[in-house]
Amino acid sequence: MTNPTTSTAKLCTTRLTEPAWVRRVFIVIALAFLAFFLLLPVLTVLLSGLNKGFGFYFKVMAEKDAWAAIKLTLLAAAISVPLNVLFGLASAWAITKFDFWGKKALLTLIDLPFTVSPVISGLIFILLFGAQGAFGPWLREHDLKIIFAVPGIVLATLFVTFPFVARELIPLMQAQGTEEENAAVVLGANGWQTFFKVTLPNIKWGLLYGVILCNARAMGEFGAVSVVSGHIRGLTNTIPLHVEILYNEYQFTAAFAVASLLMLLALATLAVKSWVERQAKIAGSVEFAPKGH
Amino acid sequence: MKLKTLSLIVALVLTFGESGPQAFAAGKEIKLLNVSYDPTRELYEEINAAFAKQWKEKTGDTVVISQSHGGSGKQGRAIIDGLDADVVTLALAYDTDQLYKKGGLISKNWQLRLPDNSAPYTSTIIFVVRKGNPKNIKDWDDLVKPGVAIITPNPKTSGGARWNYLAAWAFGLKKFKGDEMQTQEFLKQIYKNVIVLDTGARGSTTTFVERGIGDVFLSWENEAFLAEKEIGKGTIEIIMPSLSILAEPPVAVVDQAAKKHGTAKVAKAYLEFLYSEAGQDIIGKNFYRPRSEAAAQKYAGQFAKTELVTIADFGGWDAAQKKHFSDGGIFDEIYLT
């Protein structure tokens, strides 16, 4: 491990060799880029949403369909995030602490939702659970609805947010190795004790970080959810889908108002994220290096 | 912390599940799902409210009608895949026919069950141009001029776009005295000028009116009037070409779903309401062409007259679909080559 002070010092001397104008140009470019591609859109959405004042803004949120969309989005996130935490922990634990047959395949499979387009992720469920799909006739016989109903939306959300926690934990746990766990086992700890007393404290900041990313995506997902939603107002629309509907109905201010809700959510997520990163640094888990999604 | 999360989830599930038992306890609440195409949002919002009021007065029951909108072909596909519609109000008979052919969800003679080919309202295809018509677009010939940027949805997914295409085809046939090769070349030139091909009519409307892309937008008449009223006042103009097509968007009860939900009676009454004077008046008010004499006369002023061909001139939807819009059909030849 490199000493942080020497590495910073080295970095400074390299920087100082660059002429001031180069540095300034780069800073201006970076700031202009940020302002144009991040700040401007955020402000546009917020201002467009508040176009007709705060009264209208809150009226839009209180509207029946909007409220239904907010509830559905929260429900989908509330189900998919804990399940993905469970899966992420289990798979990261298995992959990094043990050797077994099919480990490589599992690693690749975890990434699948990242690599396929969300539209495909949605279509997978149509092919499986749609009326013409593999389980369609059986579901129909038993009067179970998955596609174009809440379960389909939860499934699609679960699928697209699948890798976040696992992907965050695997590199972290790999870097930490198995020495501490081995020591715990040698000292007589059982599996659960090892997990809760040794592994979990080591990864908690990484885990939290994964949860935050997972939650952000769960609430913001559009593509996959759009395919399985059926777009029934007040029943199967999530916040992103509701924004699209409002926009298509020429209710631009209302659309941006609801969009700003997602935007605020994203900003809150970012704030929590940077707080987690700071805490992680303070906690001194040096191996924890966020990958910036 | 963990307990908190858990109780939050439980609370969420409870609030979400609440609407179910409540609705059931009311006993007399009937739920209908109307799956429709893009531009009918505003129409059915008004129809639903009026029908629910009438049904309540007549039977004491509360009807809650949910809506789903999108490109007509896409919506039909979703129903076949299991979207549980009691009633379909798609853009053209072909898409409704698929419910019988691909899903067996509807009886074969569905189109004969209600008057006027089951189409309680009609519309036609018109041009929307920028204020003052700077490119001087008056008729279908003007669309092939170089530098004219056209907006139309994709005929593969949108019902309105298929009506657009067929109207252009009818004009070509008339212009070239029945020569199909020349007509196909004419359409090819039109589609060469298309700069955005959205999946549904409403997407095209926002592209043209809200985002200001394109010189001319081939649109449903009703959609054009609505767009003008909602956002385009004073910025767009509506042009009626010398020839267009009589679009008949049909309505139907989805037999299987209605039977399963026990909604057959109310679904039928809902569609029949569209033919009543009250329904026809709402239809005219929303810029669709009404069928009833009274409403047609009341709203005659807002609709320009022109020569209209019908789908029968193409030998019906099956023939038109097969020839023009199926994979490897003329549209593919025009657009892909």
XYZ file of C-alpha atoms in Angstrom:
630
model
C 0.000 0.000 0.000
C 1.317 3.459 -0.906
C 1.590 6.170 1.653
C -1.125 8.731 0.875
C 1.061 11.780 1.669
C 3.865 10.834 -0.704
C 1.431 10.047 -3.476
C -0.298 13.422 -3.063
C 3.068 15.174 -3.051
C 4.064 13.386 -6.225
C 0.787 14.383 -7.810
C 1.339 18.020 -6.898
C 4.799 18.208 -8.423
C 3.552 16.697 -11.673
C 0.745 19.189 -11.733
C 3.057 22.105 -11.136
C 5.049 21.302 -14.234
C 2.027 22.073 -16.373
C 1.654 25.696 -17.433
C -1.079 27.636 -15.687
C -3.067 28.277 -18.864
C -3.369 24.571 -19.558
C -4.759 24.012 -16.124
C -7.169 26.895 -16.493
C -8.364 25.721 -19.894
C -9.058 22.280 -18.514
C -10.878 23.643 -15.505
C -13.018 25.906 -17.694
C -13.823 23.047 -20.048
C -14.771 20.777 -17.181
C -16.924 23.424 -15.517
C -18.597 24.436 -18.778
C -19.325 20.801 -19.475
C -20.828 20.337 -16.030
C -22.911 23.486 -16.294
C -24.178 22.657 -19.728
C -24.901 18.963 -19.372
C -25.827 18.719 -15.697
C -26.700 22.028 -14.110
C -28.704 23.418 -17.017
C -30.996 20.383 -17.409
C -31.565 20.176 -13.647
C -32.480 23.839 -13.484
C -34.658 23.605 -16.598
C -36.655 20.746 -15.160
C -37.095 22.461 -11.805
C -38.020 25.821 -13.282
C -40.360 24.303 -15.872
C -42.041 22.351 -13.098
C -42.536 25.499 -11.036
C -43.779 27.449 -14.048
C -47.249 27.841 -12.602
C -46.228 28.328 -8.994
C -45.987 26.134 -5.917
C -49.744 25.744 -5.583
C -49.948 24.074 -8.977
C -46.844 22.040 -8.207
C -48.412 20.470 -5.145
C -51.751 20.075 -6.863
C -50.041 17.940 -9.520
C -48.458 15.751 -6.844
C -51.734 15.309 -5.004
C -53.559 14.288 -8.155
C -54.926 10.733 -8.012
C -52.899 9.248 -10.859
C -49.696 10.980 -9.759
C -50.094 9.711 -6.226
C -50.755 6.193 -7.523
C -47.591 6.411 -9.604
C -45.555 7.576 -6.616
C -46.914 4.744 -4.466
C -46.216 2.148 -7.143
C -42.667 3.416 -7.628
C -42.006 3.280 -3.890
C -43.483 -0.205 -3.699
C -41.337 -1.478 -6.575
C -38.225 -0.029 -4.931
C -39.217 -1.291 -1.485
C -39.466 -4.836 -2.792
C -36.565 -4.925 -5.221
C -33.927 -3.178 -3.108
C -34.043 -5.538 -0.075
C -34.178 -8.591 -2.336
C -31.191 -7.360 -4.292
C -29.308 -6.656 -1.061
C -29.919 -10.226 -0.031
C -28.860 -11.590 -3.367
C -25.906 -9.228 -3.686
C -24.570 -10.180 -0.278
C -25.030 -13.889 -0.871
C -23.443 -13.902 -4.298
C -20.557 -11.597 -3.381
C -19.866 -13.708 -0.291
C -19.956 -16.912 -2.285
C -17.848 -15.590 -5.136
C -15.129 -13.921 -3.107
C -14.774 -16.235 -0.134
C -15.169 -19.628 -1.747
C -14.067 -21.506 -4.813
C -16.667 -23.510 -6.620
C -17.546 -24.827 -10.024
C -19.445 -22.317 -12.193
C -18.087 -19.258 -10.386
C -17.052 -17.543 -13.625
C -20.448 -18.199 -15.151
C -22.185 -16.703 -12.127
C -19.976 -13.615 -12.318
C -20.900 -13.125 -15.969
C -24.583 -13.723 -15.337
C -24.720 -11.066 -12.645
C -23.677 -8.521 -15.252
C -26.350 -9.577 -17.717
C -28.910 -6.917 -16.751
C -26.207 -4.273 -17.312
C -25.344 -5.518 -20.749
C -28.780 -6.056 -22.296
C -30.983 -3.151 -23.261
C -33.826 -2.491 -20.785
C -36.317 -3.080 -23.600
C -35.049 -6.639 -23.874
C -35.269 -6.987 -20.105
C -38.949 -6.135 -20.366
C -39.576 -8.360 -23.351
C -38.073 -11.327 -21.517
C -40.970 -11.147 -19.072
C -43.513 -10.759 -21.867
C -42.105 -13.908 -23.470
C -42.261 -15.752 -20.163
C -45.491 -14.527 -18.606
C -47.418 -12.938 -21.498
C -50.657 -14.570 -22.642
C -48.747 -16.095 -25.570
C -45.693 -16.815 -23.423
C -44.343 -19.960 -21.842
C -46.337 -19.689 -18.604
C -49.183 -17.649 -20.109
C -51.877 -20.328 -20.360
C -51.155 -21.647 -16.860
C -51.287 -18.156 -15.355
C -54.526 -17.447 -17.162
C -56.079 -20.653 -15.902
C -55.246 -19.740 -12.342
C -56.278 -16.146 -12.900
C -52.867 -14.788 -11.958
C -51.708 -11.554 -13.496
C -48.020 -10.772 -13.794
C -47.518 -8.816 -16.982
C -49.373 -5.496 -17.265
C -49.898 -5.581 -13.519
C -47.910 -4.713 -10.404
C -45.970 -8.026 -10.163
C -44.581 -7.506 -13.683
C -43.358 -4.046 -12.780
C -41.693 -5.334 -9.637
C -40.073 -8.189 -11.587
C -38.753 -5.862 -14.282
C -37.373 -3.491 -11.651
C -35.801 -6.371 -9.789
C -34.153 -7.581 -12.966
C -32.606 -4.293 -14.060
C -31.344 -3.453 -10.572
C -29.976 -6.938 -10.006
C -26.229 -6.226 -10.408
C -25.873 -3.043 -8.360
C -25.248 -4.433 -4.893
C -23.281 -7.493 -6.026
C -21.104 -5.440 -8.374
C -20.296 -2.999 -5.620
C -19.388 -5.696 -3.116
C -17.427 -8.153 -5.223
C -14.323 -5.990 -5.899
C -14.344 -4.748 -2.322
C -14.532 -8.227 -0.826
C -11.987 -9.530 -3.286
C -9.533 -6.839 -2.209
C -10.103 -7.674 1.445
C -9.340 -11.317 0.905
C -10.215 -14.090 3.313
C -7.537 -13.703 6.007
C -9.774 -12.057 8.569
C -12.504 -14.639 8.055
C -9.967 -17.447 8.296
C -8.677 -15.995 11.523
C -12.206 -15.780 12.898
C -12.898 -19.392 11.972
C -9.630 -20.517 13.524
C -10.611 -18.678 16.710
C -13.828 -20.689 16.793
C -16.453 -18.423 15.216
C -19.244 -20.091 13.301
C -20.432 -18.987 9.851
C -23.018 -16.421 10.995
C -20.665 -14.978 13.599
C -17.943 -14.623 10.995
C -20.354 -12.903 8.666
C -21.878 -10.463 11.133
C -18.765 -9.707 13.181
C -16.083 -9.696 10.498
C -17.396 -9.498 6.931
C -20.342 -7.144 7.353
C -18.489 -4.421 9.282
C -15.787 -4.486 6.619
C -18.192 -4.003 3.735
C -20.927 -1.888 5.257
C -20.046 1.333 3.397
C -19.748 -0.463 0.103
C -23.052 -2.160 0.774
C -24.766 1.126 1.553
C -23.333 2.619 -1.603
C -24.711 -0.285 -3.641
C -28.116 0.108 -1.995
C -28.221 3.784 -2.918
C -27.382 3.138 -6.564
C -29.814 0.238 -6.683
C -32.584 2.376 -5.235
C -31.930 5.239 -7.645
C -32.189 2.937 -10.604
C -35.244 1.146 -9.220
C -37.147 4.404 -8.969
C -35.940 5.836 -12.255
C -36.189 2.806 -14.534
C -38.188 3.539 -17.660
C -37.480 1.086 -20.484
C -38.093 -2.326 -18.967
C -41.008 -1.115 -16.861
C -42.564 0.592 -19.866
C -42.647 -2.694 -21.770
C -44.448 -4.642 -19.038
C -46.621 -1.842 -17.690
C -49.572 -1.689 -20.100
C -49.745 2.029 -19.214
C -53.026 1.870 -17.323
C -53.490 5.183 -15.558
C -53.648 5.031 -11.825
C -52.838 1.320 -11.805
C -49.614 0.395 -13.583
C -47.811 3.682 -14.159
C -44.639 4.448 -12.243
C -43.307 7.987 -11.838
C -41.206 7.921 -15.047
C -44.152 6.567 -17.046
C -46.476 9.128 -15.519
C -44.096 11.874 -16.622
C -44.288 10.587 -20.191
C -48.082 10.481 -20.115
C -48.388 14.014 -18.779
C -45.969 15.250 -21.412
C -47.945 13.522 -24.153
C -51.117 15.129 -22.872
C -49.672 18.592 -23.402
C -49.489 19.069 -19.639
C -45.901 20.201 -19.846
C -45.745 22.001 -16.522
C -47.262 19.034 -14.714
C -44.875 16.658 -16.501
C -41.868 18.680 -15.397
C -43.245 19.015 -11.889
C -43.412 15.224 -11.524
C -40.053 14.902 -13.293
C -38.568 17.280 -10.747
C -39.637 14.828 -8.068
C -37.401 12.211 -9.650
C -34.721 14.839 -10.043
C -34.883 15.745 -6.357
C -34.715 12.075 -5.558
C -31.573 11.805 -7.656
C -30.047 14.828 -5.962
C -30.888 13.407 -2.547
C -29.308 10.147 -3.622
C -26.174 11.996 -4.699
C -26.032 13.818 -1.376
C -26.377 10.583 0.576
C -23.836 8.969 -1.719
C -21.180 11.582 -1.092
C -21.949 11.413 2.601
C -21.419 7.648 2.506
C -18.162 8.117 0.646
C -16.955 10.587 3.253
C -17.964 8.270 6.081
C -16.206 5.412 4.356
C -13.028 7.457 4.087
C -13.239 8.479 7.723
C -13.843 4.875 8.675
C -10.607 4.210 6.833
C -11.760 1.387 4.646
C -9.071 2.214 2.134
C -9.952 -0.552 -0.257
C -13.352 0.938 -0.797
C -13.054 2.655 -4.136
C -16.345 3.617 -5.748
C -16.435 3.039 -9.445
C -18.571 6.001 -10.435
C -21.506 4.732 -12.461
C -32.613 0.403 11.084
C -33.537 -2.967 9.686
C -36.796 -3.023 11.593
C -37.592 0.422 10.267
C -37.074 -0.654 6.686
C -39.224 -3.676 7.247
C -42.060 -1.717 8.783
C -41.824 0.771 5.932
C -42.266 -2.036 3.441
C -45.193 -3.441 5.360
C -46.793 -0.013 5.506
C -46.293 0.457 1.791
C -47.743 -2.899 0.934
C -50.698 -2.186 3.176
C -51.437 1.216 1.659
C -51.092 -0.242 -1.770
C -53.296 -3.201 -1.070
C -55.901 -0.975 0.494
C -57.579 -0.018 -2.737
C -58.428 -3.659 -3.435
C -60.595 -4.658 -0.486
C -62.148 -1.200 -0.335
C -63.354 -1.429 -3.907
C -64.678 -4.865 -3.196
C -66.528 -3.761 -0.088
C -68.333 -1.036 -2.069
C -69.711 -3.965 -4.078
C -71.214 -1.844 -6.781
C -68.030 -0.512 -8.227
C -67.441 -1.837 -11.719
C -64.043 -1.553 -13.328
C -63.562 -1.225 -17.062
C -60.309 -0.982 -18.955
C -60.439 0.784 -22.301
C -57.308 0.238 -24.378
C -57.119 2.847 -27.062
C -54.787 4.531 -29.518
C -52.831 7.711 -29.061
C -54.980 10.754 -29.846
C -58.163 9.679 -28.047
C -56.992 10.592 -24.537
C -59.018 13.784 -24.244
C -62.058 12.296 -25.992
C -62.380 9.333 -23.646
C -61.679 11.376 -20.566
C -64.859 13.273 -21.352
C -66.807 10.221 -22.556
C -65.876 8.245 -19.435
C -67.084 10.945 -17.081
C -70.358 11.378 -18.969
C -70.988 7.646 -19.205
C -70.167 6.994 -15.555
C -72.652 9.709 -14.575
C -75.371 8.260 -16.781
C -74.733 4.699 -15.586
C -74.878 5.793 -11.963
C -78.232 7.468 -12.559
C -79.569 4.464 -14.387
C -78.334 1.595 -12.234
C -76.826 3.117 -9.100
C -73.512 1.421 -9.829
C -70.232 3.264 -10.062
C -68.189 2.572 -13.174
C -64.508 3.353 -12.957
C -62.999 3.362 -16.423
C -59.238 3.130 -16.749
C -57.462 4.175 -19.915
C -54.351 2.994 -21.673
C -53.057 4.811 -24.735
C -50.287 4.184 -27.259
C -49.657 3.396 -30.910
C -52.600 1.336 -32.175
C -50.584 -1.674 -33.352
C -48.549 -1.700 -30.158
C -51.672 -1.572 -28.013
C -53.253 -4.464 -29.917
C -50.079 -6.449 -29.395
C -50.199 -5.751 -25.644
C -53.787 -7.056 -25.427
C -52.770 -10.244 -27.227
C -49.890 -10.531 -24.736
C -52.330 -10.291 -21.860
C -53.232 -6.646 -21.233
C -56.691 -7.192 -19.744
C -58.866 -4.832 -21.797
C -62.661 -5.010 -21.516
C -63.058 -2.629 -24.410
C -60.796 -1.795 -27.366
C -61.007 1.450 -29.256
C -58.086 1.183 -31.662
C -57.292 3.252 -34.728
C -58.249 0.728 -37.360
C -60.128 -2.511 -37.825
C -56.998 -4.461 -38.735
C -55.536 -4.101 -35.253
C -58.804 -5.212 -33.642
C -58.993 -8.121 -36.088
C -55.698 -9.379 -34.719
C -57.396 -9.972 -31.373
C -59.502 -12.577 -33.114
C -56.769 -13.965 -35.357
C -53.808 -14.117 -33.003
C -55.508 -14.383 -29.650
C -59.060 -15.627 -30.168
C -60.099 -12.946 -27.696
C -62.987 -11.560 -29.683
C -65.631 -13.070 -31.944
C -64.966 -13.107 -35.654
C -67.893 -10.878 -36.614
C -67.092 -8.190 -34.038
C -67.332 -5.408 -36.589
C -70.958 -6.211 -37.399
C -72.137 -5.908 -33.805
C -72.458 -2.117 -33.770
C -73.699 0.312 -36.452
C -71.455 1.958 -39.068
C -68.780 -0.763 -39.108
C -68.533 -0.347 -35.329
C -67.031 3.102 -35.857
C -69.014 5.702 -33.865
C -66.793 8.495 -35.142
C -64.660 9.078 -38.198
C -61.787 11.334 -39.025
C -59.498 12.008 -41.921
C -55.891 12.801 -42.655
C -54.828 16.419 -43.075
C -51.592 18.428 -43.212
C -50.354 20.632 -40.417
C -47.921 23.345 -41.498
C -46.187 26.291 -39.841
C -48.041 29.614 -39.619
C -48.264 31.315 -42.998
C -47.363 28.039 -44.740
C -43.803 29.160 -45.615
C -43.123 26.114 -47.807
C -46.449 26.595 -49.596
C -47.679 23.053 -49.038
C -51.190 22.597 -50.439
C -51.461 19.008 -51.609
C -49.710 15.631 -51.639
C -47.523 16.652 -54.654
C -45.928 19.361 -52.560
C -44.591 16.789 -50.120
C -42.068 15.401 -52.599
C -40.436 18.781 -53.238
C -36.807 18.822 -52.170
C -36.209 20.432 -48.798
C -39.664 19.704 -47.386
C -39.225 18.026 -43.995
C -42.142 15.703 -43.156
C -43.229 14.332 -39.771
C -45.410 11.212 -39.705
C -45.542 8.228 -37.368
C -44.405 4.755 -38.403
C -47.065 2.735 -40.288
C -45.725 -0.432 -38.676
C -46.759 0.658 -35.189
C -49.207 3.515 -35.627
C -52.734 3.301 -36.964
C -52.843 6.940 -37.995
C -49.667 6.483 -39.990
C -51.288 3.688 -42.005
C -54.173 5.993 -42.854
C -51.580 8.661 -43.863
C -49.817 6.235 -46.111
C -52.995 4.955 -47.761
C -54.274 8.492 -48.392
C -50.977 9.305 -50.112
C -51.249 6.089 -52.108
C -54.813 6.947 -53.206
C -53.642 10.376 -54.325
C -50.749 8.814 -56.256
C -53.042 6.356 -58.013
C -55.330 9.179 -59.047
C -52.472 11.376 -60.223
C -50.748 8.631 -62.210
C -54.028 7.226 -63.492
C -53.735 3.914 -61.734
C -50.032 3.273 -62.420
C -48.788 1.468 -59.300
C -45.083 1.657 -60.183
C -45.233 5.430 -60.449
C -47.338 5.631 -57.296
C -44.780 3.590 -55.402
C -42.009 5.888 -56.625
C -44.121 8.868 -55.527
C -44.492 7.436 -52.016
C -40.821 6.644 -51.914
C -40.075 10.290 -52.522
C -42.503 11.318 -49.803
C -40.897 9.004 -47.257
C -37.443 10.226 -48.315
C -38.510 13.591 -46.937
C -39.638 12.136 -43.605
C -37.194 13.250 -40.930
C -38.769 11.806 -37.775
C -40.770 8.554 -37.699
C -42.317 8.289 -34.216
C -44.097 5.125 -33.039
C -47.431 6.815 -32.341
C -49.468 9.791 -33.487
C -49.061 11.710 -30.244
C -45.292 11.413 -30.389
C -45.347 12.947 -33.863
C -47.562 15.781 -32.680
C -45.181 16.768 -29.914
C -42.254 16.445 -32.320
C -43.848 18.871 -34.752
C -45.752 21.285 -32.535
C -43.806 21.335 -29.293
C -40.259 20.726 -30.488
C -40.775 22.637 -33.718
C -39.199 20.019 -35.995
C -40.313 19.700 -39.646
C -42.248 21.719 -42.210
C -45.336 19.559 -42.518
C -46.956 16.990 -40.271
C -49.328 14.369 -41.683
C -51.893 14.000 -38.961
C -55.307 12.894 -37.885
C -57.702 15.792 -38.328
C -58.863 15.515 -34.718
C -55.289 15.405 -33.413
C -54.379 18.496 -35.434
C -57.326 20.513 -34.093
C -56.559 19.405 -30.562
C -52.886 20.338 -30.894
C -53.882 23.729 -32.262
C -56.239 24.274 -29.345
C -53.815 23.063 -26.672
C -50.488 24.491 -27.708
C -50.331 25.615 -31.290
C -52.728 28.541 -31.442
C -51.353 30.994 -33.966
C -48.246 28.947 -34.702
C -49.648 26.269 -37.011
C -52.146 26.017 -39.846
C -54.284 23.100 -40.967
C -54.384 22.312 -44.691
C -56.901 19.969 -46.296
C -55.428 18.182 -49.317
C -57.493 17.664 -52.482
C -57.957 13.987 -51.607
C -57.852 12.134 -48.330
C -59.171 9.014 -46.673
C -62.182 8.364 -44.450
C -60.664 6.884 -41.319
C -63.060 4.748 -39.298
C -61.604 3.840 -35.908
C -63.759 0.956 -34.668
C -64.734 0.068 -31.107
C -65.401 -3.393 -29.682
C -65.977 -5.328 -26.489
C -63.215 -7.879 -25.851
C -65.483 -10.863 -25.287
C -63.140 -13.071 -23.320
C -62.049 -10.438 -20.850
C -65.545 -9.012 -20.412
C -66.902 -12.477 -19.749
C -64.167 -13.191 -17.248
C -64.694 -9.903 -15.412
C -68.490 -10.044 -15.692
C -68.479 -6.689 -17.438
C -70.080 -7.649 -20.761
C -73.259 -5.682 -20.121
C -71.670 -2.450 -18.960
C -68.977 -2.655 -21.653
C -71.654 -2.940 -24.331
C -73.594 -0.030 -22.840
C -70.382 1.998 -22.751
C -69.805 1.530 -26.470
C -73.464 2.195 -27.254
C -73.171 5.449 -25.327
C -70.739 6.595 -28.017
C -73.605 6.418 -30.522
C -76.073 8.319 -28.304
C -76.688 12.024 -28.931
C -74.765 12.908 -25.779
C -71.821 10.767 -26.902
C -71.926 12.109 -30.431
C -71.875 15.668 -29.133
C -68.732 14.976 -27.081
C -67.239 13.368 -30.184
C -67.891 16.474 -32.283
C -66.601 18.718 -29.531
C -63.344 16.758 -29.542
C -62.920 17.290 -33.295
C -63.898 13.794 -34.412
C -66.512 13.664 -37.168
C -69.781 12.465 -35.585
C -72.121 9.942 -37.221
C -75.452 11.331 -36.032
C -77.192 13.937 -38.235
C -77.725 16.375 -35.397
C -74.159 16.379 -34.163
C -72.753 16.345 -37.698
C -74.746 19.473 -38.473
C -73.808 21.191 -35.246
C -70.089 20.696 -35.861
C -70.152 20.881 -39.688
C -68.429 24.271 -39.613
C -65.144 22.942 -38.219
C -64.539 20.255 -40.853
C -63.361 21.144 -44.378
C -64.805 19.133 -47.249
C -62.663 17.098 -49.615
C -62.779 13.961 -51.737
C -62.500 10.954 -49.414
C -61.576 7.417 -50.381
C -62.343 4.573 -47.959
C -60.555 1.414 -46.908
C -62.980 -0.508 -49.151
C -61.187 1.080 -52.127
C -58.125 -0.887 -51.039
C -60.110 -4.118 -50.801
C -60.410 -3.957 -47.003
C -57.770 -3.948 -44.257
C -56.562 -7.491 -44.800
C -55.651 -6.825 -48.407
C -54.178 -3.405 -47.637
C -52.131 -4.703 -44.727
C -50.777 -7.632 -46.690
C -49.854 -5.594 -49.716
C -48.446 -2.522 -48.013
C -47.490 -3.036 -44.378
C -46.557 -6.688 -43.876
C -42.877 -7.643 -43.720
C -41.500 -7.294 -47.215
C -44.579 -5.290 -48.265
C -44.491 -2.106 -50.293
C -43.782 0.095 -47.282
C -40.662 -1.934 -46.514
C -39.571 -1.595 -50.127
C -40.147 2.127 -49.984
C -38.594 2.813 -46.645
C -35.783 0.303 -46.395
C -34.350 0.469 -49.909
